[in-house]
mmCIF file of C-alpha atoms in Angstrom:
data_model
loop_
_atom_site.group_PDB
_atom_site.id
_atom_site.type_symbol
_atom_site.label_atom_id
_atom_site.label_comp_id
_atom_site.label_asym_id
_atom_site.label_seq_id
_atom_site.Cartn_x
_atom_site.Cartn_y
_atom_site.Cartn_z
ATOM 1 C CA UNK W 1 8.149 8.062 20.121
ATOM 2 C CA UNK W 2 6.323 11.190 20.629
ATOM 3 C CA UNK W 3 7.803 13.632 18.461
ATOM 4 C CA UNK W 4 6.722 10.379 15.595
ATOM 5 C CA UNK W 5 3.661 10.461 17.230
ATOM 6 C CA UNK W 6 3.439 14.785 16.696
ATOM 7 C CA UNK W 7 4.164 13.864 13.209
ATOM 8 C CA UNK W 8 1.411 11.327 12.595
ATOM 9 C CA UNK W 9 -0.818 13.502 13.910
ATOM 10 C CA UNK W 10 0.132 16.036 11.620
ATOM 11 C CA UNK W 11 0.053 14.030 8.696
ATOM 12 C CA UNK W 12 -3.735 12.999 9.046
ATOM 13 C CA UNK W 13 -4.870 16.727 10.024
ATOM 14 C CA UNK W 14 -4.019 17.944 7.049
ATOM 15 C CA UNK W 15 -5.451 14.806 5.264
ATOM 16 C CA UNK W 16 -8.502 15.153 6.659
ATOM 17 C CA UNK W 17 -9.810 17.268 3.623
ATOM 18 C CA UNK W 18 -9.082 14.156 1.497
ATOM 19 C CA UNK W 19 -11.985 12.235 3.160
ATOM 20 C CA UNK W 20 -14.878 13.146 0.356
ATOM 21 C CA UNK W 21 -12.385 12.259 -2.301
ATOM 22 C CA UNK W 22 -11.687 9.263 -0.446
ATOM 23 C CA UNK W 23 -15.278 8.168 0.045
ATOM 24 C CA UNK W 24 -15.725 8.915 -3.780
ATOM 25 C CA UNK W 25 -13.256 5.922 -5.114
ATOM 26 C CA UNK W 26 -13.864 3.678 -2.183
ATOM 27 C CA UNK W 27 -17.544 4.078 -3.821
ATOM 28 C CA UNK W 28 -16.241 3.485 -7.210
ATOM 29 C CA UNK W 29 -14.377 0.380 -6.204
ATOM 30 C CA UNK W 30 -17.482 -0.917 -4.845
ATOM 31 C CA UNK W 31 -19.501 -0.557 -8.019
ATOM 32 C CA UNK W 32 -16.285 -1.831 -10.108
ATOM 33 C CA UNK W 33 -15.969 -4.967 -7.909
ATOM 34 C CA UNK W 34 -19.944 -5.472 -8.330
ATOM 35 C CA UNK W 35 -20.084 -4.914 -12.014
ATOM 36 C CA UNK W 36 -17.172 -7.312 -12.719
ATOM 37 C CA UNK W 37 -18.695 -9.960 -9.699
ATOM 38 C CA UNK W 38 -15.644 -10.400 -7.756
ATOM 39 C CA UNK W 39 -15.977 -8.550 -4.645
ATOM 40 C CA UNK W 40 -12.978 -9.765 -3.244
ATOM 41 C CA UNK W 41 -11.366 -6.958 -5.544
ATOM 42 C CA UNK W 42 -12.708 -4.612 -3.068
ATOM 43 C CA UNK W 43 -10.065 -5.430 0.000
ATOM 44 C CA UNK W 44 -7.416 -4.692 -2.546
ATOM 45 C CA UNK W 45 -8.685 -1.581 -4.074
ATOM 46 C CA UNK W 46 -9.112 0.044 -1.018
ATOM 47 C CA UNK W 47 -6.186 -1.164 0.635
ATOM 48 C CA UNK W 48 -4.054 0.819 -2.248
ATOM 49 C CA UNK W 49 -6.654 3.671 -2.605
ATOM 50 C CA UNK W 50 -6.020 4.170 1.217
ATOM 51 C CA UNK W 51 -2.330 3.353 1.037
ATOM 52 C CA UNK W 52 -2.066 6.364 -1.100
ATOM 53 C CA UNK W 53 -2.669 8.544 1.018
ATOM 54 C CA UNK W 54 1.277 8.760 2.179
ATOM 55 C CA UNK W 55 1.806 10.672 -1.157
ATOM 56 C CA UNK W 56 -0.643 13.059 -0.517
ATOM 57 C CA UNK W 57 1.218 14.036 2.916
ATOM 58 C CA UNK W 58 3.861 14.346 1.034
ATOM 59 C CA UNK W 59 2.394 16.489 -1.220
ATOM 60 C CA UNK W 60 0.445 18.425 1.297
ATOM 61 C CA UNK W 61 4.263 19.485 3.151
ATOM 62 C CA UNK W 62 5.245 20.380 -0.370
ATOM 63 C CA UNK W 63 2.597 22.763 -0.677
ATOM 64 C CA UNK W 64 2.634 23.715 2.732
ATOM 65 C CA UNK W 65 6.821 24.191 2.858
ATOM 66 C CA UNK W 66 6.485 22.223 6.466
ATOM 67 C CA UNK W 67 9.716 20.133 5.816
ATOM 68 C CA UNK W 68 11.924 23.469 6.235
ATOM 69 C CA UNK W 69 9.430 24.153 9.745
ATOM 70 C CA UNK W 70 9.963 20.257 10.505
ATOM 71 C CA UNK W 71 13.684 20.266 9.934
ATOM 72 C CA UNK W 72 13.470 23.329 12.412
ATOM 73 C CA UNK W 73 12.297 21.114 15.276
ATOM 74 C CA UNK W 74 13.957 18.692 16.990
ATOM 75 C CA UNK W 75 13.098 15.610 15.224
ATOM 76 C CA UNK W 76 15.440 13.641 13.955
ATOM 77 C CA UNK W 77 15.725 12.459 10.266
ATOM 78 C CA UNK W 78 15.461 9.242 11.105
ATOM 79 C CA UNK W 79 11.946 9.927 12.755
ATOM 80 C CA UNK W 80 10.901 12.075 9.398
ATOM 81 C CA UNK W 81 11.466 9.048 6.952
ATOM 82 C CA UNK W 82 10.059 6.640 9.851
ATOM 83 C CA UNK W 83 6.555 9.038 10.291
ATOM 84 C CA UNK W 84 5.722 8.351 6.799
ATOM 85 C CA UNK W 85 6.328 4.622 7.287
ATOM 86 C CA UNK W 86 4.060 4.380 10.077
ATOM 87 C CA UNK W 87 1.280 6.248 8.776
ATOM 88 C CA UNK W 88 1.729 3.958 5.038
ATOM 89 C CA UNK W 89 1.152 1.315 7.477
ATOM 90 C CA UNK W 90 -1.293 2.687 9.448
ATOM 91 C CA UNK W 91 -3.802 4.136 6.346
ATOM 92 C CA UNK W 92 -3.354 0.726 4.421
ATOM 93 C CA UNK W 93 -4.221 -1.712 7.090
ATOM 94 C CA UNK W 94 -7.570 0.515 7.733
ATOM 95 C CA UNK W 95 -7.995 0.101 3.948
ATOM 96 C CA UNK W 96 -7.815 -3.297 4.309
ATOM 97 C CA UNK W 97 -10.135 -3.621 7.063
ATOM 98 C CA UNK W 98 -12.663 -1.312 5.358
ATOM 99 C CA UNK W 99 -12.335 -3.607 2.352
ATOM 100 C CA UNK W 100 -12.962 -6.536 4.046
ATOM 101 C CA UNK W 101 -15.599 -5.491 6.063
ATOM 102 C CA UNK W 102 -17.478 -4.343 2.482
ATOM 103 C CA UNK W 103 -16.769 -7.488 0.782
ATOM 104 C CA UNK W 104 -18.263 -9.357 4.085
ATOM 105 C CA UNK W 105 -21.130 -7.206 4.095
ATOM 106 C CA UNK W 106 -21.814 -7.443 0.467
ATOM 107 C CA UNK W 107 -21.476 -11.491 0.784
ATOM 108 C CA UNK W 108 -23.882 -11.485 3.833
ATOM 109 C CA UNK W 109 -26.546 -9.021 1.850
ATOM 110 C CA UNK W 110 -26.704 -11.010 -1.763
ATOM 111 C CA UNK W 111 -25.865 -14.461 -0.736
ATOM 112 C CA UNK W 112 -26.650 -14.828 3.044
ATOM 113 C CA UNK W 113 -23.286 -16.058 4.138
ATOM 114 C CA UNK W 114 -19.765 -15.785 4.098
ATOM 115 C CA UNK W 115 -17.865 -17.849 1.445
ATOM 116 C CA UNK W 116 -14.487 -18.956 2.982
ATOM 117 C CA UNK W 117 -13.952 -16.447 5.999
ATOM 118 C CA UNK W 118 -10.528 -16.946 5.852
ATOM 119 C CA UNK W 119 -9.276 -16.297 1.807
ATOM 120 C CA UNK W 120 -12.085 -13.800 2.269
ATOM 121 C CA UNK W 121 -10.146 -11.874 5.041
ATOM 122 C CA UNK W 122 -6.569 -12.936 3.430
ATOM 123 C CA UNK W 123 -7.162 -10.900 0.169
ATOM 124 C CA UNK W 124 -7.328 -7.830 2.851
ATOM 125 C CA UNK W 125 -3.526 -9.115 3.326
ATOM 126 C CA UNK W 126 -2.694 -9.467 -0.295
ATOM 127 C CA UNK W 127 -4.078 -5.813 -0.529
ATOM 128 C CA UNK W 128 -1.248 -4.846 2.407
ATOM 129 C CA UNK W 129 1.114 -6.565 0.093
ATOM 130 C CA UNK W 130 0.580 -4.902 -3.071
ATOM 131 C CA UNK W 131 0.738 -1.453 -1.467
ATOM 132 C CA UNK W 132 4.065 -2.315 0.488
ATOM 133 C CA UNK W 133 5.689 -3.024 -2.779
ATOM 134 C CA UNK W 134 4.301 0.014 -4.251
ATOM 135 C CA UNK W 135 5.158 2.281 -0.947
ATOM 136 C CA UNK W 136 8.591 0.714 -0.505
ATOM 137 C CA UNK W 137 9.433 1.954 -4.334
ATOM 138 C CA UNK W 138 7.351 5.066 -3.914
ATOM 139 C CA UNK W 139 8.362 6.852 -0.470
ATOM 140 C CA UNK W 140 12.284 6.897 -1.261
ATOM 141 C CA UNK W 141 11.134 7.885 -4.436
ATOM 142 C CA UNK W 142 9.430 11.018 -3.046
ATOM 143 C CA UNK W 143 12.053 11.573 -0.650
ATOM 144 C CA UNK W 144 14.712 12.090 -3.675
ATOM 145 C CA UNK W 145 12.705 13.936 -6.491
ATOM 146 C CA UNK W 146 9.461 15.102 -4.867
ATOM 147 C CA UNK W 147 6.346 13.926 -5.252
ATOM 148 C CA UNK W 148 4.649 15.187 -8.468
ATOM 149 C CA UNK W 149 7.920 13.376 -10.198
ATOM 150 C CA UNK W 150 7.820 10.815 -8.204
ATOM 151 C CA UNK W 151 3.944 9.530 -8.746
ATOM 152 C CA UNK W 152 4.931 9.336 -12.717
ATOM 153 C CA UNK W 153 8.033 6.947 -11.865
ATOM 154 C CA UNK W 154 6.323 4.293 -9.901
ATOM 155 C CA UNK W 155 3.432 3.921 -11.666
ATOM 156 C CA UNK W 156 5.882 3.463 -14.974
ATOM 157 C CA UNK W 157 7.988 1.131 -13.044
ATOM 158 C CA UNK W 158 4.549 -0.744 -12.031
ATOM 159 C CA UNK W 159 4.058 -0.851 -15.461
ATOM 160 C CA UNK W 160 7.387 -2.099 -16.724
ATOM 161 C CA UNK W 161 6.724 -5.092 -13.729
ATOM 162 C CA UNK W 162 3.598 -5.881 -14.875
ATOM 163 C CA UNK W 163 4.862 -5.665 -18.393
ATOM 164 C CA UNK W 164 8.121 -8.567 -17.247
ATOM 165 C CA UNK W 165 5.870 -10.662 -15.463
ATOM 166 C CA UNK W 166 3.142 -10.614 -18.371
ATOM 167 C CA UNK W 167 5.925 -11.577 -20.897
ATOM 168 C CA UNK W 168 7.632 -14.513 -18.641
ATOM 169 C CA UNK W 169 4.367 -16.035 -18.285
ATOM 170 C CA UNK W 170 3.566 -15.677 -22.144
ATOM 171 C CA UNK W 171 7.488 -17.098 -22.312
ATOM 172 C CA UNK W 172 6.292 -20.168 -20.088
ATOM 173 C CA UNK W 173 3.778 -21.292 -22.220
ATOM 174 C CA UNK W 174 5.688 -20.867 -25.182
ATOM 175 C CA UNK W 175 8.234 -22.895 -23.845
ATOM 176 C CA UNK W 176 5.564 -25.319 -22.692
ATOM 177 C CA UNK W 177 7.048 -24.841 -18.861
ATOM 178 C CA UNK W 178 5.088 -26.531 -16.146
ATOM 179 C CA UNK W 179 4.870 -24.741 -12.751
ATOM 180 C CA UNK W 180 4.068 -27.270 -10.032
ATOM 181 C CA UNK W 181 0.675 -25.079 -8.990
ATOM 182 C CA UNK W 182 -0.683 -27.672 -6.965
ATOM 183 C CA UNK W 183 2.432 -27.570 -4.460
ATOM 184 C CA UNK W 184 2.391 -24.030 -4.745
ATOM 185 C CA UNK W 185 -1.202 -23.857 -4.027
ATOM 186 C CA UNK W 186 -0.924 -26.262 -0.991
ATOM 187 C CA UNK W 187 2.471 -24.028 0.391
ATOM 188 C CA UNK W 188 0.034 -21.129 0.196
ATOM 189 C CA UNK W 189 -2.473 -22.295 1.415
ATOM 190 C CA UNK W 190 -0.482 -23.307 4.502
ATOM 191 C CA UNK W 191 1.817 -20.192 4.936
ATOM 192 C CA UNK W 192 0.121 -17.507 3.002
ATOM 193 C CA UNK W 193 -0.370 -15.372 6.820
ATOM 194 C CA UNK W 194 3.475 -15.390 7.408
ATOM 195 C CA UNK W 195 4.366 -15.136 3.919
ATOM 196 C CA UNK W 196 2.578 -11.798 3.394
ATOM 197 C CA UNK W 197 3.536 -10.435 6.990
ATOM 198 C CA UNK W 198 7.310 -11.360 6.088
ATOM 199 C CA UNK W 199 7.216 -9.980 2.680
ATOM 200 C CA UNK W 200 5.388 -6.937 4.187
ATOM 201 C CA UNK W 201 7.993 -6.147 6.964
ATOM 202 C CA UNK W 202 11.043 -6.798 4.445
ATOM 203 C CA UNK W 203 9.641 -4.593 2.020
ATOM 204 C CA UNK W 204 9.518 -1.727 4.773
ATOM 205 C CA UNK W 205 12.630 -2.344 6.525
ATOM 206 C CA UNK W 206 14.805 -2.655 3.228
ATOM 207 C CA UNK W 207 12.608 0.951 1.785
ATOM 208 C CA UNK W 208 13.175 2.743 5.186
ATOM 209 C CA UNK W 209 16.487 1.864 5.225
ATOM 210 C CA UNK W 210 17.148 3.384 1.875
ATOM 211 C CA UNK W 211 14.509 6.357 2.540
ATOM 212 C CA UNK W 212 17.544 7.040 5.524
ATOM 213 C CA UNK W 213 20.340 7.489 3.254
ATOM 214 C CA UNK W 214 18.530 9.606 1.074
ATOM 215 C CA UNK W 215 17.178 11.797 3.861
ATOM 216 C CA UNK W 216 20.169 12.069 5.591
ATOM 217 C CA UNK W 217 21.930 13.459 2.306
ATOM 218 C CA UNK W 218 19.035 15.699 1.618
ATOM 219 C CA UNK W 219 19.492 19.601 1.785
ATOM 220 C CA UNK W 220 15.953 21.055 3.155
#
């Protein structure tokens, strides 16, 4: 756990020169979630802006040529792929937290009070989510083709989802299809903690798992 620990380390010392850029969109996100009135936007923007940050590492040991100096050391692969996992984890649950803490503040400041503390702090979650599916497509990604390649593929495969998921709801209503929402909405509003923390840690596990057997094959 220490030589993952080294790694972490590593990772966010040569990330700490993204800060100012970092402070830049977390600033635009606040002014985009104000200008459209929906400051819950705010949790998820930051939770990807900070979730992001993984690719940059990655980019950063590209640069840098510190895989070959890594691979030199005794770490295992296995603690490599894992690393990056970690500090995915690790960057978007602060941007989560930040985001929530800014929507909370922003509530508190124009209205007075906190509307709904908990879907308020949930969105945070639903940030985590969307940058677990983009991570868990993204870091294997990186690990086979690099990352300059790699940024171009997910966000074209994000596309092509939202694209599917655009034209099956178009589909529905063509087809006059009736989704039970208010079962949905009550299953939700019920489960939506464990559902998010159980899509989360799937996503991960099944990504890291892959990440491996890429890794593993990898000449460095």
């Amino acid at each position: 756990m220490g030589s993952i620990k080294g790694l972490i380390v590593k990772d966010f010392l040569q990330l700490k020169d993204f800060k100012i850029p970092l402070l830049f969109w977390t600033s635009v996100f606040i002014v985009l979630s104000l200008v459209l009135h929906f400051t819950n936007l705010i949790a998820i923007l930051t939770s990807f802006g900070f979730g992001m940050m993984v690719v940059f590492a990655f980019t950063f040991d590209e640069m840098s040529n510190a895989k070959r100096h890594i691979a030199s050391m005794p770490f295992k692969r296995k603690e490599i792929v894992l690393s990056k996992y970690i500090l995915s984890i690790i960057t978007t649950v602060i941007g989560a937290i930040v985001g929530d803490m800014i929507n909370i503040f922003i509530q508190i400041i124009s209205t007075g009070r906190v509307e709904h503390l908990v879907r308020t702090l949930s969105v945070g979650l639903l940030g985590m989510f969307v940058m677990a599916v983009f991570n868990s497509i993204q870091i294997p990604c990186v690990l086979k083709n690099g990352a300059e390649k790699s940024r171009m593929l997910v966000f074209t495969v994000g596309g092509i989802i939202t694209i599917v998921c655009v034209a099956i709801y178009k589909l529905g209503k063509l087809l006059n299809v009736v989704l039970p929402l208010d079962t949905l909405e009550k299953i939700y509003n019920q489960y939506w903690f464990f559902l998010y923390v159980i899509s989360i840690v799937v996503l991960y596990f099944i990504s890291y798992k892959i990440s491996c057997k890429i890794y593993n094959k990898k000449d460095i």
